[in-house]
Amino acid sequence: MSISTYDFPWYKARGYTHFDLPIGVKQAESIVTSPERVKRHSFYPFIAYEIKSKKIRKGDDGQSLFIKEKLRPVSYASHVDSHIYTYYAHLLSESYESLLKRIGIENNVLAFRKLGKNNIEFANEAFNEIIKRKDCAAIAFDIEGFFDNLNHSILKESWCRILETEQLPEDHYRVFRSLTKFSKVNKDKLYQAFGISKNNPPRSNQRICEPKQFRKIVRSSGMINVNNTSKGIPQGSPISALLSNIYMTQFDEIISNLMTRIDGSYFRYCDDILCIVPIAKKDEIIEIISREIKKLKLNINQDKTKSSEYKIIQGQLTCDKPLQYLGFIFDGQHKLIRSAALARFSERMKSGVKLAKLTKIKYNEIRKNNGQSKQALYKRKIYERYSHLGRRNFVRYGLKSAEIMESGAIKKQLKPLWTRLQNEIEK
């Protein structure tokens, strides 16, 4: 019998290998729906590793671009732990959504909610708000180290507010404790300790080690790192995104009410805050946002705080500095994809084509040794990943953006990509 997402919307089978084994929906249900079992549950450490990602930055001249590597931490919980987190996220989400409607801010919080919209639509709505207002200032704020700096006491108070209780029930407190006093194990060191190949890990129906080995090798060797600070939650749990929204609820309410009083608009997408306000209120809002964020034991990244002033000049909407928001740019006339995103895609495309060529050379050597004829470059996957012929890739995302935003400028940005792809193939 197939699992109904309607009956078990919180259940999700996960295909990775961890300290425990995957469990079915009925077994998971018996655990997560029992407060007694949850409050006695021993959570395993998260398995953590880092992914190298490339960031495209502008040079000091404001025109040239350079590539900067950035390490992005990734962590994931065990199978049973993940089911518990997902279930409690499901419970909290219903209460959270009710609170948003009750205090009238359901249209201000954009990320990690089932709104039936994507980043393209959120950005387009913000740009259209500027077009409607004409003379206004758009101020984009960024919170420093968002998940790493969430204060545990404030998170606990916010969690209680969602449940409308003065203290957390024991099962909720157990979940809260596992996410604030969380522990993690480095994946590379873990795999090395058990002689596991990173390129050929065990199947998902196997576990990394038996409980006895976990106690003897993992726990006893000092491999486990525990968060002993009063701040920070792991980004890899299925409940962390919702908790970050819950943490910000009071701030969202205060700023939303402020915007209503001054005829402004407020949008928050995770740690990205956007305020669209009368130009005369710009400096005041920058000061208030910074002050209110500090009350949450967080800080605004001043280097990433950008403001743009829009005015009608000679019948056209213009700005002193284009607004960058959710991967898009708006200069008053044109809605565009950020140039850094296009540059990053071009780098990925070049690397992908180069790898395909090296793979062709390798297999043609094998075919030659076997007395077989050479084969041409296999272009189908290249086109699927790096052109409009694919179904889900950056170019398709760009075309969808152009359609939703009704932007001919985005289509012009995308047009040279096909020629660049062909040039790389022909090199």
JSON list of C-alpha atoms in Angstrom, two decimals, residues 101-176:
[
{"chain": "A", "resi": 101, "resn": "LYS", "atom": "CA", "xyz": [-2.85, 35.60, 10.46]},
{"chain": "A", "resi": 102, "resn": "ARG", "atom": "CA", "xyz": [-3.90, 36.70, 13.92]},
{"chain": "A", "resi": 103, "resn": "ILE", "atom": "CA", "xyz": [-1.30, 39.48, 14.07]},
{"chain": "A", "resi": 104, "resn": "GLY", "atom": "CA", "xyz": [-1.70, 40.34, 10.38]},
{"chain": "A", "resi": 105, "resn": "ILE", "atom": "CA", "xyz": [1.80, 39.63, 9.02]},
{"chain": "A", "resi": 106, "resn": "GLU", "atom": "CA", "xyz": [1.12, 36.60, 6.81]},
{"chain": "A", "resi": 107, "resn": "ASN", "atom": "CA", "xyz": [2.17, 38.58, 3.71]},
{"chain": "A", "resi": 108, "resn": "ASN", "atom": "CA", "xyz": [5.45, 39.83, 5.15]},
{"chain": "A", "resi": 109, "resn": "VAL", "atom": "CA", "xyz": [7.29, 36.55, 5.84]},
{"chain": "A", "resi": 110, "resn": "LEU", "atom": "CA", "xyz": [8.21, 34.86, 2.57]},
{"chain": "A", "resi": 111, "resn": "ALA", "atom": "CA", "xyz": [10.71, 32.05, 3.14]},
{"chain": "A", "resi": 112, "resn": "PHE", "atom": "CA", "xyz": [10.07, 28.45, 4.29]},
{"chain": "A", "resi": 113, "resn": "ARG", "atom": "CA", "xyz": [6.29, 28.63, 3.96]},
{"chain": "A", "resi": 114, "resn": "LYS", "atom": "CA", "xyz": [3.84, 26.98, 1.60]},
{"chain": "A", "resi": 115, "resn": "LEU", "atom": "CA", "xyz": [2.76, 30.09, -0.27]},
{"chain": "A", "resi": 116, "resn": "GLY", "atom": "CA", "xyz": [2.68, 28.61, -3.77]},
{"chain": "A", "resi": 117, "resn": "LYS", "atom": "CA", "xyz": [5.22, 31.18, -4.96]},
{"chain": "A", "resi": 118, "resn": "ASN", "atom": "CA", "xyz": [8.93, 31.21, -5.73]},
{"chain": "A", "resi": 119, "resn": "ASN", "atom": "CA", "xyz": [11.82, 33.69, -5.56]},
{"chain": "A", "resi": 120, "resn": "ILE", "atom": "CA", "xyz": [11.00, 35.05, -9.01]},
{"chain": "A", "resi": 121, "resn": "GLU", "atom": "CA", "xyz": [7.49, 36.01, -7.95]},
{"chain": "A", "resi": 122, "resn": "PHE", "atom": "CA", "xyz": [8.63, 37.45, -4.61]},
{"chain": "A", "resi": 123, "resn": "ALA", "atom": "CA", "xyz": [11.22, 39.64, -6.34]},
{"chain": "A", "resi": 124, "resn": "ASN", "atom": "CA", "xyz": [8.75, 40.67, -9.04]},
{"chain": "A", "resi": 125, "resn": "GLU", "atom": "CA", "xyz": [6.16, 41.71, -6.45]},
{"chain": "A", "resi": 126, "resn": "ALA", "atom": "CA", "xyz": [8.76, 43.87, -4.68]},
{"chain": "A", "resi": 127, "resn": "PHE", "atom": "CA", "xyz": [9.80, 45.51, -7.96]},
{"chain": "A", "resi": 128, "resn": "ASN", "atom": "CA", "xyz": [6.17, 46.13, -8.89]},
{"chain": "A", "resi": 129, "resn": "GLU", "atom": "CA", "xyz": [5.63, 47.73, -5.48]},
{"chain": "A", "resi": 130, "resn": "ILE", "atom": "CA", "xyz": [8.40, 50.20, -6.33]},
{"chain": "A", "resi": 131, "resn": "ILE", "atom": "CA", "xyz": [6.83, 50.89, -9.75]},
{"chain": "A", "resi": 132, "resn": "LYS", "atom": "CA", "xyz": [3.48, 51.55, -8.06]},
{"chain": "A", "resi": 133, "resn": "ARG", "atom": "CA", "xyz": [4.97, 53.90, -5.47]},
{"chain": "A", "resi": 134, "resn": "LYS", "atom": "CA", "xyz": [7.27, 55.73, -7.92]},
{"chain": "A", "resi": 135, "resn": "ASP", "atom": "CA", "xyz": [9.13, 58.01, -5.49]},
{"chain": "A", "resi": 136, "resn": "CYS", "atom": "CA", "xyz": [10.46, 55.76, -2.72]},
{"chain": "A", "resi": 137, "resn": "ALA", "atom": "CA", "xyz": [13.54, 54.22, -1.12]},
{"chain": "A", "resi": 138, "resn": "ALA", "atom": "CA", "xyz": [14.22, 50.47, -1.13]},
{"chain": "A", "resi": 139, "resn": "ILE", "atom": "CA", "xyz": [16.53, 49.31, 1.67]},
{"chain": "A", "resi": 140, "resn": "ALA", "atom": "CA", "xyz": [17.94, 45.78, 1.70]},
{"chain": "A", "resi": 141, "resn": "PHE", "atom": "CA", "xyz": [19.39, 44.44, 4.97]},
{"chain": "A", "resi": 142, "resn": "ASP", "atom": "CA", "xyz": [21.29, 41.23, 5.66]},
{"chain": "A", "resi": 143, "resn": "ILE", "atom": "CA", "xyz": [21.57, 39.58, 9.10]},
{"chain": "A", "resi": 144, "resn": "GLU", "atom": "CA", "xyz": [25.06, 38.41, 10.03]},
{"chain": "A", "resi": 145, "resn": "GLY", "atom": "CA", "xyz": [25.49, 34.65, 10.61]},
{"chain": "A", "resi": 146, "resn": "PHE", "atom": "CA", "xyz": [21.76, 34.15, 11.04]},
{"chain": "A", "resi": 147, "resn": "PHE", "atom": "CA", "xyz": [21.39, 30.49, 12.12]},
{"chain": "A", "resi": 148, "resn": "ASP", "atom": "CA", "xyz": [24.73, 30.49, 13.98]},
{"chain": "A", "resi": 149, "resn": "ASN", "atom": "CA", "xyz": [23.65, 33.39, 16.20]},
{"chain": "A", "resi": 150, "resn": "LEU", "atom": "CA", "xyz": [20.06, 32.58, 17.17]},
{"chain": "A", "resi": 151, "resn": "ASN", "atom": "CA", "xyz": [19.93, 33.10, 20.93]},
{"chain": "A", "resi": 152, "resn": "HIS", "atom": "CA", "xyz": [18.63, 30.03, 22.77]},
{"chain": "A", "resi": 153, "resn": "SER", "atom": "CA", "xyz": [16.66, 31.92, 25.44]},
{"chain": "A", "resi": 154, "resn": "ILE", "atom": "CA", "xyz": [14.88, 34.05, 22.84]},
{"chain": "A", "resi": 155, "resn": "LEU", "atom": "CA", "xyz": [14.19, 30.97, 20.72]},
{"chain": "A", "resi": 156, "resn": "LYS", "atom": "CA", "xyz": [12.67, 29.21, 23.72]},
{"chain": "A", "resi": 157, "resn": "GLU", "atom": "CA", "xyz": [10.44, 32.22, 24.51]},
{"chain": "A", "resi": 158, "resn": "SER", "atom": "CA", "xyz": [9.33, 32.41, 20.86]},
{"chain": "A", "resi": 159, "resn": "TRP", "atom": "CA", "xyz": [8.60, 28.67, 20.81]},
{"chain": "A", "resi": 160, "resn": "CYS", "atom": "CA", "xyz": [6.45, 29.06, 23.95]},
{"chain": "A", "resi": 161, "resn": "ARG", "atom": "CA", "xyz": [4.60, 31.94, 22.31]},
{"chain": "A", "resi": 162, "resn": "ILE", "atom": "CA", "xyz": [3.67, 29.76, 19.36]},
{"chain": "A", "resi": 163, "resn": "LEU", "atom": "CA", "xyz": [2.32, 27.08, 21.73]},
{"chain": "A", "resi": 164, "resn": "GLU", "atom": "CA", "xyz": [0.66, 29.74, 23.90]},
{"chain": "A", "resi": 165, "resn": "THR", "atom": "CA", "xyz": [2.29, 28.35, 27.04]},
{"chain": "A", "resi": 166, "resn": "GLU", "atom": "CA", "xyz": [4.67, 29.71, 29.66]},
{"chain": "A", "resi": 167, "resn": "GLN", "atom": "CA", "xyz": [7.07, 26.79, 29.40]},
{"chain": "A", "resi": 168, "resn": "LEU", "atom": "CA", "xyz": [7.75, 24.08, 26.85]},
{"chain": "A", "resi": 169, "resn": "PRO", "atom": "CA", "xyz": [6.13, 20.68, 27.33]},
{"chain": "A", "resi": 170, "resn": "GLU", "atom": "CA", "xyz": [8.73, 18.00, 28.11]},
{"chain": "A", "resi": 171, "resn": "ASP", "atom": "CA", "xyz": [8.68, 16.49, 24.61]},
{"chain": "A", "resi": 172, "resn": "HIS", "atom": "CA", "xyz": [9.03, 19.90, 22.95]},
{"chain": "A", "resi": 173, "resn": "TYR", "atom": "CA", "xyz": [11.82, 20.77, 25.38]},
{"chain": "A", "resi": 174, "resn": "ARG", "atom": "CA", "xyz": [13.65, 17.56, 24.42]},
{"chain": "A", "resi": 175, "resn": "VAL", "atom": "CA", "xyz": [13.49, 18.58, 20.75]},
{"chain": "A", "resi": 176, "resn": "PHE", "atom": "CA", "xyz": [14.54, 22.13, 21.64]}
]
